[in-house]
Coordinates of C-alpha atoms and ligand atoms in Angstrom, one line a residue:
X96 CA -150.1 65.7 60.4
X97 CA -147.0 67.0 58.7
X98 CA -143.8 67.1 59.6
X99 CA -143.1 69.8 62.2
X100 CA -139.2 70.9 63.0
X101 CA -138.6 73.5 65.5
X102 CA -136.2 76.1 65.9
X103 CA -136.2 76.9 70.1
X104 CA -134.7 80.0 71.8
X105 CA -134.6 80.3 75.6
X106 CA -133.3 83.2 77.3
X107 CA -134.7 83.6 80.0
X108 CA -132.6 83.9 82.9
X109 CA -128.4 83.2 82.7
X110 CA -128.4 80.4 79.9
X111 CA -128.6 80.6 76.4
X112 CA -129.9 78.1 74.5
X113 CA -130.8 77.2 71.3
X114 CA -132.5 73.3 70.4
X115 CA -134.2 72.3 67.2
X116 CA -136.6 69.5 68.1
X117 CA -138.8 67.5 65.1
X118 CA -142.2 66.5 65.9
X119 CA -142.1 67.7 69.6
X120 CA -140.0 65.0 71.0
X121 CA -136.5 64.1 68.4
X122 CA -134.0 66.3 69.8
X123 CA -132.0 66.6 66.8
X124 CA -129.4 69.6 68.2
X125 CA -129.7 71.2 71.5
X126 CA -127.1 73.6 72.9
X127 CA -126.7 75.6 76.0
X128 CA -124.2 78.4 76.6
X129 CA -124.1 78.6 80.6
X130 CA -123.1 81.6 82.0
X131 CA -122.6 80.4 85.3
X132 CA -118.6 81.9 85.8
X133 CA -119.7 84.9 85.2
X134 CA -121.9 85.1 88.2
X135 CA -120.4 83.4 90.7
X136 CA -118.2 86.1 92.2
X137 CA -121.7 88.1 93.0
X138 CA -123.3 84.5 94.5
X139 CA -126.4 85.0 92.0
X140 CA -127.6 86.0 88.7
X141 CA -127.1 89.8 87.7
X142 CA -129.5 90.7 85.0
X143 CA -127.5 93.6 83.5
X144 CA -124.9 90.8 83.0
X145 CA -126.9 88.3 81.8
X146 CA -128.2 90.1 79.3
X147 CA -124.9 91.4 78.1
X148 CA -123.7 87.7 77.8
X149 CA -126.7 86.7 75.7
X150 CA -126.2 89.4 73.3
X151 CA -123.2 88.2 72.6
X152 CA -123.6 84.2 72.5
X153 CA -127.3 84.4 71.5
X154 CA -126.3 84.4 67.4
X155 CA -123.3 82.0 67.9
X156 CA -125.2 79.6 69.7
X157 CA -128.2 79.6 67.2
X158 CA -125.8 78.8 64.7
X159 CA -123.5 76.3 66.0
X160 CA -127.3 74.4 66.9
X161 CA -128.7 74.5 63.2
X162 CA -125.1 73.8 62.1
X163 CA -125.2 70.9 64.6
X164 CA -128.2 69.6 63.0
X165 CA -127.6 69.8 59.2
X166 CA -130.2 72.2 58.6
X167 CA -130.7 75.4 57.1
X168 CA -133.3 78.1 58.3
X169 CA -135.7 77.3 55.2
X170 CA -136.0 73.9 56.5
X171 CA -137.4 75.4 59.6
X172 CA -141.3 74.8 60.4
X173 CA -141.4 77.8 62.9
X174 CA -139.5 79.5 65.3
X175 CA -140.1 78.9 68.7
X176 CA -139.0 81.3 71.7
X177 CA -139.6 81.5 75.7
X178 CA -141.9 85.0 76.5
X179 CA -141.4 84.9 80.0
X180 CA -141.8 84.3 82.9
X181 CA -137.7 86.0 83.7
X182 CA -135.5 88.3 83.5
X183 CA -136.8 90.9 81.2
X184 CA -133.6 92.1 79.9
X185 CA -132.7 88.6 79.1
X186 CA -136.0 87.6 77.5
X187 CA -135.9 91.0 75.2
X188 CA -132.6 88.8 73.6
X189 CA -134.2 85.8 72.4
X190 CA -137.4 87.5 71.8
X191 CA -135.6 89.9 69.7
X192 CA -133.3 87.2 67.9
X193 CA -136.5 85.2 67.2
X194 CA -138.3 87.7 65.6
X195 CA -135.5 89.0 63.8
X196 CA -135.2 85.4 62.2
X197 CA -138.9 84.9 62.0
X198 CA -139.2 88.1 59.6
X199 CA -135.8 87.6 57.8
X200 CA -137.0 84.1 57.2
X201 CA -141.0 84.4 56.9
X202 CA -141.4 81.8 59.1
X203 CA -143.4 81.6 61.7
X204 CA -143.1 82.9 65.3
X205 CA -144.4 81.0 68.4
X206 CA -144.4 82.1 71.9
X207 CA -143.6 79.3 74.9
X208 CA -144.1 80.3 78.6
X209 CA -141.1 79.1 80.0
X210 CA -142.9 77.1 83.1
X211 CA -145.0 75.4 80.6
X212 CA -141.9 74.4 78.8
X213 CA -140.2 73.2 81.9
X214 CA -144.2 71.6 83.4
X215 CA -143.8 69.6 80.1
X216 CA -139.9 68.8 79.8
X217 CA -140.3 65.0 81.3
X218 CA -142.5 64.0 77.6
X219 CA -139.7 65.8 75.6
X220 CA -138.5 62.0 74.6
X221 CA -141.7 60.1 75.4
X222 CA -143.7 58.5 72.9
X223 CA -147.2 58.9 74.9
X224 CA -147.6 62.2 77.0
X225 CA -148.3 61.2 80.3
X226 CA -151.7 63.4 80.6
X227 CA -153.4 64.3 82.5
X228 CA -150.9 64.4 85.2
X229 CA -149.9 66.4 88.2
X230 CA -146.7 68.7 87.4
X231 CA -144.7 69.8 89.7
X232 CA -141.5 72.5 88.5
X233 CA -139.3 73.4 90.8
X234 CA -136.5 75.8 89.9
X235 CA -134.3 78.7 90.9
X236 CA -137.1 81.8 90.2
X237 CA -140.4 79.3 90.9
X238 CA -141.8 76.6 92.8
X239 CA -145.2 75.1 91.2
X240 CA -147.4 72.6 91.1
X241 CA -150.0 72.8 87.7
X242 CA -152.5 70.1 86.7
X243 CA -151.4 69.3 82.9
X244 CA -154.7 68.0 80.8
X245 CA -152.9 68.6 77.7
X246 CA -149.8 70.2 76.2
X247 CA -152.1 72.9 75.5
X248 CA -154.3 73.0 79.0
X249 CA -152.2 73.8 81.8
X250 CA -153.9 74.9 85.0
X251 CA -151.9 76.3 88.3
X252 CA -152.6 74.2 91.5
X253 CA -150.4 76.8 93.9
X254 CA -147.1 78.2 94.1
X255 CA -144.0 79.6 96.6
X256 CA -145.3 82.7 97.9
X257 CA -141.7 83.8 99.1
X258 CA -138.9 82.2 98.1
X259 CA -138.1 79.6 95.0
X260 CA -136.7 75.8 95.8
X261 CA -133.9 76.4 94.0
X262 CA -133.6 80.0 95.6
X263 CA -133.6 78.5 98.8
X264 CA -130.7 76.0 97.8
X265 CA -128.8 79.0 96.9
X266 CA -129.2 81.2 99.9
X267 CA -128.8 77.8 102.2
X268 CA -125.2 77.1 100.1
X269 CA -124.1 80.6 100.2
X270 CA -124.9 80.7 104.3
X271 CA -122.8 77.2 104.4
X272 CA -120.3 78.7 102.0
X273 CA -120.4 75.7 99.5
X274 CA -120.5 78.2 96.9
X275 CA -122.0 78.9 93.6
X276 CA -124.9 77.7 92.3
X277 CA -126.1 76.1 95.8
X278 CA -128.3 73.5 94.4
X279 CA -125.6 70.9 93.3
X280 CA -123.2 71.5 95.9
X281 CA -125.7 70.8 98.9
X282 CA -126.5 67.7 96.8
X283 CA -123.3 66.5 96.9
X284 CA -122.4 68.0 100.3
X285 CA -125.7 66.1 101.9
X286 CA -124.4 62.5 100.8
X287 CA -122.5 62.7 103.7
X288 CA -124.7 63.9 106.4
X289 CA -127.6 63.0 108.7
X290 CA -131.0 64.1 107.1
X291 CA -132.5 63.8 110.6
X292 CA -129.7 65.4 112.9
X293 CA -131.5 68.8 112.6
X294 CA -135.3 69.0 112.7
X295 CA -135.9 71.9 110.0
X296 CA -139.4 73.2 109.5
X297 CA -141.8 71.7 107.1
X298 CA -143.9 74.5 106.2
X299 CA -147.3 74.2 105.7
X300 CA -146.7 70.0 104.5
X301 CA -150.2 69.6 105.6
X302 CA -152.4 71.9 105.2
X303 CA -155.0 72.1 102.8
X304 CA -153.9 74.2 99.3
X305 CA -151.1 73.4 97.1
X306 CA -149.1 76.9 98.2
X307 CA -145.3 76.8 99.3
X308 CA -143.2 78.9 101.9
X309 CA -139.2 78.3 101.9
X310 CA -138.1 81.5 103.7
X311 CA -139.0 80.1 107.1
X312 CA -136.9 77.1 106.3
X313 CA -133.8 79.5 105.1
X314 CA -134.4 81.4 108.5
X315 CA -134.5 78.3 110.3
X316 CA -130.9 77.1 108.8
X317 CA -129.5 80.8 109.8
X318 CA -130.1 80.6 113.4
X319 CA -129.2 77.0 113.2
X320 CA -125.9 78.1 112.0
X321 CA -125.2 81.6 113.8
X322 CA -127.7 82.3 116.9
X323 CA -131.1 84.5 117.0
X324 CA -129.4 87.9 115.9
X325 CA -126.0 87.2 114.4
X326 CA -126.6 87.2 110.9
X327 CA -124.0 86.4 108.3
X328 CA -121.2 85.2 110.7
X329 CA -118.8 82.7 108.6
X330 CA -119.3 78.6 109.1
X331 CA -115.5 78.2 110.4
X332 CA -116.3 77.3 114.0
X333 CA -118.5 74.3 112.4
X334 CA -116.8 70.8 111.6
X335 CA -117.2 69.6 108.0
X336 CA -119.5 67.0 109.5
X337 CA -122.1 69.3 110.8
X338 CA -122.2 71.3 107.7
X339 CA -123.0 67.8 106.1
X340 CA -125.9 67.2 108.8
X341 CA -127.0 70.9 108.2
X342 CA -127.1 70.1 104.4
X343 CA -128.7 67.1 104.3
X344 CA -131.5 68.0 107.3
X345 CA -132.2 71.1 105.2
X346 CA -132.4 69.0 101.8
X347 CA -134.8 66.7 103.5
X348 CA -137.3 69.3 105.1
X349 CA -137.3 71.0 101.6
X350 CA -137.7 67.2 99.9
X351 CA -140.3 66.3 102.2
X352 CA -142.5 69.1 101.5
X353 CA -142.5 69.0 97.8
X354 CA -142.9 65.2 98.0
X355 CA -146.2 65.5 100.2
X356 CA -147.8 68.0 98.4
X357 CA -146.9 67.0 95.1
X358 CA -148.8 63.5 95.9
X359 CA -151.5 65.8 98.0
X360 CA -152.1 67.6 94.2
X361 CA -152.4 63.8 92.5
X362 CA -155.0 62.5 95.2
X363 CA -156.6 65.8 95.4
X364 CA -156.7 65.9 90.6
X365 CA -157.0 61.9 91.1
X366 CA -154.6 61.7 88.2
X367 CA -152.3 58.8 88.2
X368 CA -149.3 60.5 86.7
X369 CA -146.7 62.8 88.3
X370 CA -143.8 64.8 86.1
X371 CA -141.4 66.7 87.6
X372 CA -138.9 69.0 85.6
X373 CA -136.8 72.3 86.4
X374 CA -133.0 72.7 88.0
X375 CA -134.2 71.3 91.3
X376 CA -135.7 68.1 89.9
X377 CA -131.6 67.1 89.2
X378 CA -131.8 66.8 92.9
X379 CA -130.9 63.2 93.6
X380 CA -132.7 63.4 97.4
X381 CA -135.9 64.8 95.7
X382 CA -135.6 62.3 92.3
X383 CA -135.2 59.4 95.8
X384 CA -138.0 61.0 97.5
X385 CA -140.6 61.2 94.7
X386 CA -139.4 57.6 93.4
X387 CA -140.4 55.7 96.8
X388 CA -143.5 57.8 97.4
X389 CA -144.8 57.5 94.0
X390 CA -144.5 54.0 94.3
X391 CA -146.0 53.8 97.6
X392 CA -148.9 55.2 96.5
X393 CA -149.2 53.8 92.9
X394 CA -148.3 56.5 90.8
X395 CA -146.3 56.5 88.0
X396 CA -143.5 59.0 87.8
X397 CA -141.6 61.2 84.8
X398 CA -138.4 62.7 86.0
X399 CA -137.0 64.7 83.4
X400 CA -134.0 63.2 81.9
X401 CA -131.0 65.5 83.7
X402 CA -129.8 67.3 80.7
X403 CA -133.6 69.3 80.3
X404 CA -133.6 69.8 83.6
X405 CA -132.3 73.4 84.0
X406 CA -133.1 75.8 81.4
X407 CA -132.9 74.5 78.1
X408 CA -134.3 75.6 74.7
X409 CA -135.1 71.9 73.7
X410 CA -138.5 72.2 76.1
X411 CA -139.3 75.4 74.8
X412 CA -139.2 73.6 70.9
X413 CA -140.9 70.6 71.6
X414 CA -144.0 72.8 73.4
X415 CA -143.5 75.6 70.4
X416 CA -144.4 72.7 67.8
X417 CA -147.6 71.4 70.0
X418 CA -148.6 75.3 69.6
X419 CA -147.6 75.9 66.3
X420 CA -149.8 72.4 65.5
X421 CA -152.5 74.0 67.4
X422 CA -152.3 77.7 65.2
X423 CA -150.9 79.5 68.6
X424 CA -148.5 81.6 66.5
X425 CA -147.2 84.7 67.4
X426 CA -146.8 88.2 65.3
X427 CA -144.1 90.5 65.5
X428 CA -145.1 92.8 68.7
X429 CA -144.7 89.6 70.9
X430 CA -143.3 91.8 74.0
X431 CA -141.7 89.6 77.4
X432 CA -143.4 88.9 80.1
X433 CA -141.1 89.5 83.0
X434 CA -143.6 88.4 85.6
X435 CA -145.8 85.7 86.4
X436 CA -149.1 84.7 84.5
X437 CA -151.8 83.6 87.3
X438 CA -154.2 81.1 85.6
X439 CA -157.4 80.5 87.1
X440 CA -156.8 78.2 89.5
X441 CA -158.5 75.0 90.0
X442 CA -160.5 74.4 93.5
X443 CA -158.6 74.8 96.5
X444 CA -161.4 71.7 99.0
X445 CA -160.4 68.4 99.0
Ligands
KG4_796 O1 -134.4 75.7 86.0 P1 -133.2 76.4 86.3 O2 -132.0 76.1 85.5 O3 -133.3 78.0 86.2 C1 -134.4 78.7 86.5 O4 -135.4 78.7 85.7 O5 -134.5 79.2 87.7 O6 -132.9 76.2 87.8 C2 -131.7 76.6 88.5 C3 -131.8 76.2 90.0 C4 -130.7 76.8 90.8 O7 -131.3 77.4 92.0 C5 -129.8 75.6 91.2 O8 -129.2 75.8 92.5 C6 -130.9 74.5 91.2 O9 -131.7 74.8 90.1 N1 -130.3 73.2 91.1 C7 -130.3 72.2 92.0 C8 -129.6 71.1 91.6 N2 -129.1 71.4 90.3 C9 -129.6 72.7 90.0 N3 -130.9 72.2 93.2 C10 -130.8 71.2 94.0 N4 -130.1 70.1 93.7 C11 -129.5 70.0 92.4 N5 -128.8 68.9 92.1
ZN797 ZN1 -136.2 77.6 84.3

C-alpha cells in the first residue's frame, strides 16, 4: 500500500488543532491552540467564543503544523477533518477550512467522527492495533464504551445518559471552587485526600447494560458540601483537608464506575484488549484504577499516551488515513454533525 500522509483538522469544541500523521501512526507535526483562558472566567466552554477563536487561529495553526513538518500542501495524501459529534459553530471552522484546502488543492477530503478518533487515539503510535478491543472514551461532552473490531467497525456498547465524566469533574471543581477546567485540578487536589472518607454513589456499577449516570453523583457531592436545599453556598466553612476527602471520594466513585463497567463490556465482548482515550483518561486515579484491574483480570491495557488525550487533530489524521485507505472520502457538502450518531448497538444479555 502506498504511502499515506494526512493533513488532520479538529475543531470541535475549544481547541484547535492541526497534526499531519504518515501512515496512521508517525506523528510528524501536531499542534494544538488551547483556548482554555478564554473561558475560564464563564467556568465552561462558550460556543459563540469558541468559534470566534478558531476563526482566527484555525489558518495560523494549519500553517505553523505543515511548516513544522517540512511539507507543502501537494505533498498531502488527503485532508482529514472531525464532522462532529460538538459544537456546531466550532465544527463549521474546520469543516470549512478543510474544504476550502481540499478544493484549492484537489486533494481529497475525509470526514472523522471525533469519538472514533478519540475510541482509537491509544494505536495512534502502535505498531499492531490492539483489535478487537473494548474502548472506553471518556471526555468533557461524552462518556462511552464502543466495541472496536476494526479501525473501520466501531459499534456503541452504552453511554452517559445525563452528564459527561469530564462534565461531572467540572461541575464537581467549580462546586469545590478549584477552578477552571475541573478535571486536572481535582486530580491534583485528590492526591491528598481520603478516597473513602465520603461514600459517593456508584450509579448503576452493577447492573446489567453498559449505560452511565453522573448527575446523581454531582448531586450527591452538593448536598455533601452545602445541605438538602442550599444550593451554591461557597466552600469557606470547609478545611482544605475535607475538600481533599471530598475530591478524592468523588474521583473514586466516578473511577470505580468506569473501571467495573469498562471490564463488565470486555467479559461481556470477551475481548482481551481494553483502550481508553479522551481528557478524562489523563486522570491518574482512573489510568491507577484500570491498570490494577486490568491486570487482575488478564487484560491488556492501551492508555493513550497524555498528549492525545484531550482533543487533538493527530487522532483525527491517523483514523482519516485508515478511511482514506478504505475509499471513505468525503465531497464538498460534508455538513457537521452537532449531535450524536446512535449506532446499532450490540446485545444488551450477558
Ligand atoms: O477530550 P477533551 O479534551 O474534550 C472533549 O471532547 O470534551 O476532554 C476535556 C475534559 C474536561 O472536562 C477536563 O476537565 C477533563 O477532560 N480532564 C480531566 C483531566 N484532564 C482533563 N478529568 C480528570 N482528570 C484529569 N487529569
Ligand atoms: Zn474530545
Amino acid at each position: 500500500m502506498s504511502s499515506c500522509t494526512i493533513l488532520g483538522i479538529e475543531t470541535s469544541c475549544d481547541e484547535t488543532s492541526a497534526a499531519v500523521v504518515v501512515d496512521g501512526r508517525h506523528v510528524r507535526a501536531s499542534l494544538v491552540s488551547s483556548q482554555v483562558d478564554l473561558h475560564a472566567r464563564y467556568g465552561g466552554v462558550v460556543p459563540e467564543i469558541a468559534a470566534r477563536a478558531h476563526i482566527e487561529h484555525v489558518r495560523p495553526v494549519i500553517e505553523e503544523t505543515l511548516k513544522q513538518a517540512s511539507l507543502r500542501y501537494q505533498d498531502l495524501s488527503a485532508i482529514a477533518v472531525a464532522a462532529g459529534p460538538g459544537l456546531v459553530g466550532s465544527l463549521l471552522i474546520g469543516i470549512t477550512a478543510a474544504k476550502t484546502l481540499a478544493l484549492a488543492c484537489d486533494l481529497p477530503l475525509v470526514e472523522v467522527d471525533h469519538l472514533e478518533a478519540h475510541a482509537t487515539s491509544a494505536a495512534l503510535l502502535s505498531e499492531t492495533p490492539p483489535w478487537p478491543a473494548i474502548a472506553l472514551v471518556v471526555s468533557g461532552g461524552h462518556t462511552s464504551l464502543y466495541l472496536v473490531r476494526d479501525f473501520l467497525d466501531i459499534g456503541l456498547l452504552g453511554q452517559t445518559t445525563d452528564d459527561a465524566a469530564g462534565e461531572a469533574f467540572d461541575k464537581v471543581a467549580a462546586l469545590l471552587e478549584l477552578g477552571y477546567p475541573g478535571g486536572p485540578a481535582i486530580d491534583r487536589v485528590a492526591r491528598a485526600g481520603n478516597p473513602a472518607a465520603i461514600r459517593f454513589p456508584r450509579t448503576w456499577i452493577d447492573k446489567p447494560h453498559f449505560d452511565f449516570s453522573f448527575s446523581g453523583l454531582k448531586t450527591a457531592v452538593l448536598y455533601h458540601v452545602h445541605g438538602h436545599g442550599r444550593k451554591y453556598g461557597s466552600v469557606a466553612h470547609l478545611a482544605s483537608a475535607q475538600i481533599a476527602d471530598v475530591a478524592a471520594s468523588f474521583q473514586a466513585a466516578l473511577v470505580a464506575t468506569l473501571v467495573s463497567k469498562t471490564l463488565a463490556a470486555a467479559r461481556h465482548a470477551r475481548v482481551s484488549d481494553v483502550v481508553v482515550g479522551g481528557g478524562v483518561a489523563a486522570n491518574s486515579a482512573l489510568r491507577a484504577g484500570l491498570a490494577g484491574a486490568c491486570q487482575k483480570a488478564g487484560l491488556r491495557l492501551h492508555l493513550t499516551s497524555l498528549e492525545y488525550c484531550t482533543d487533538n487533530a493527530a487522532m483525527v489524521a491517523a483514523l482519516g488515513c485508515r478511511r482514506f485507505q478504505a475509499g471513505l472520502v468525503s465531497d464538498l457538502w460534508l455538513e457537521a454533525r452537532a449531535g450524536l450518531r446512535r449506532p446499532a448497538r450490540a446485545p444488551r444479555s450477558r
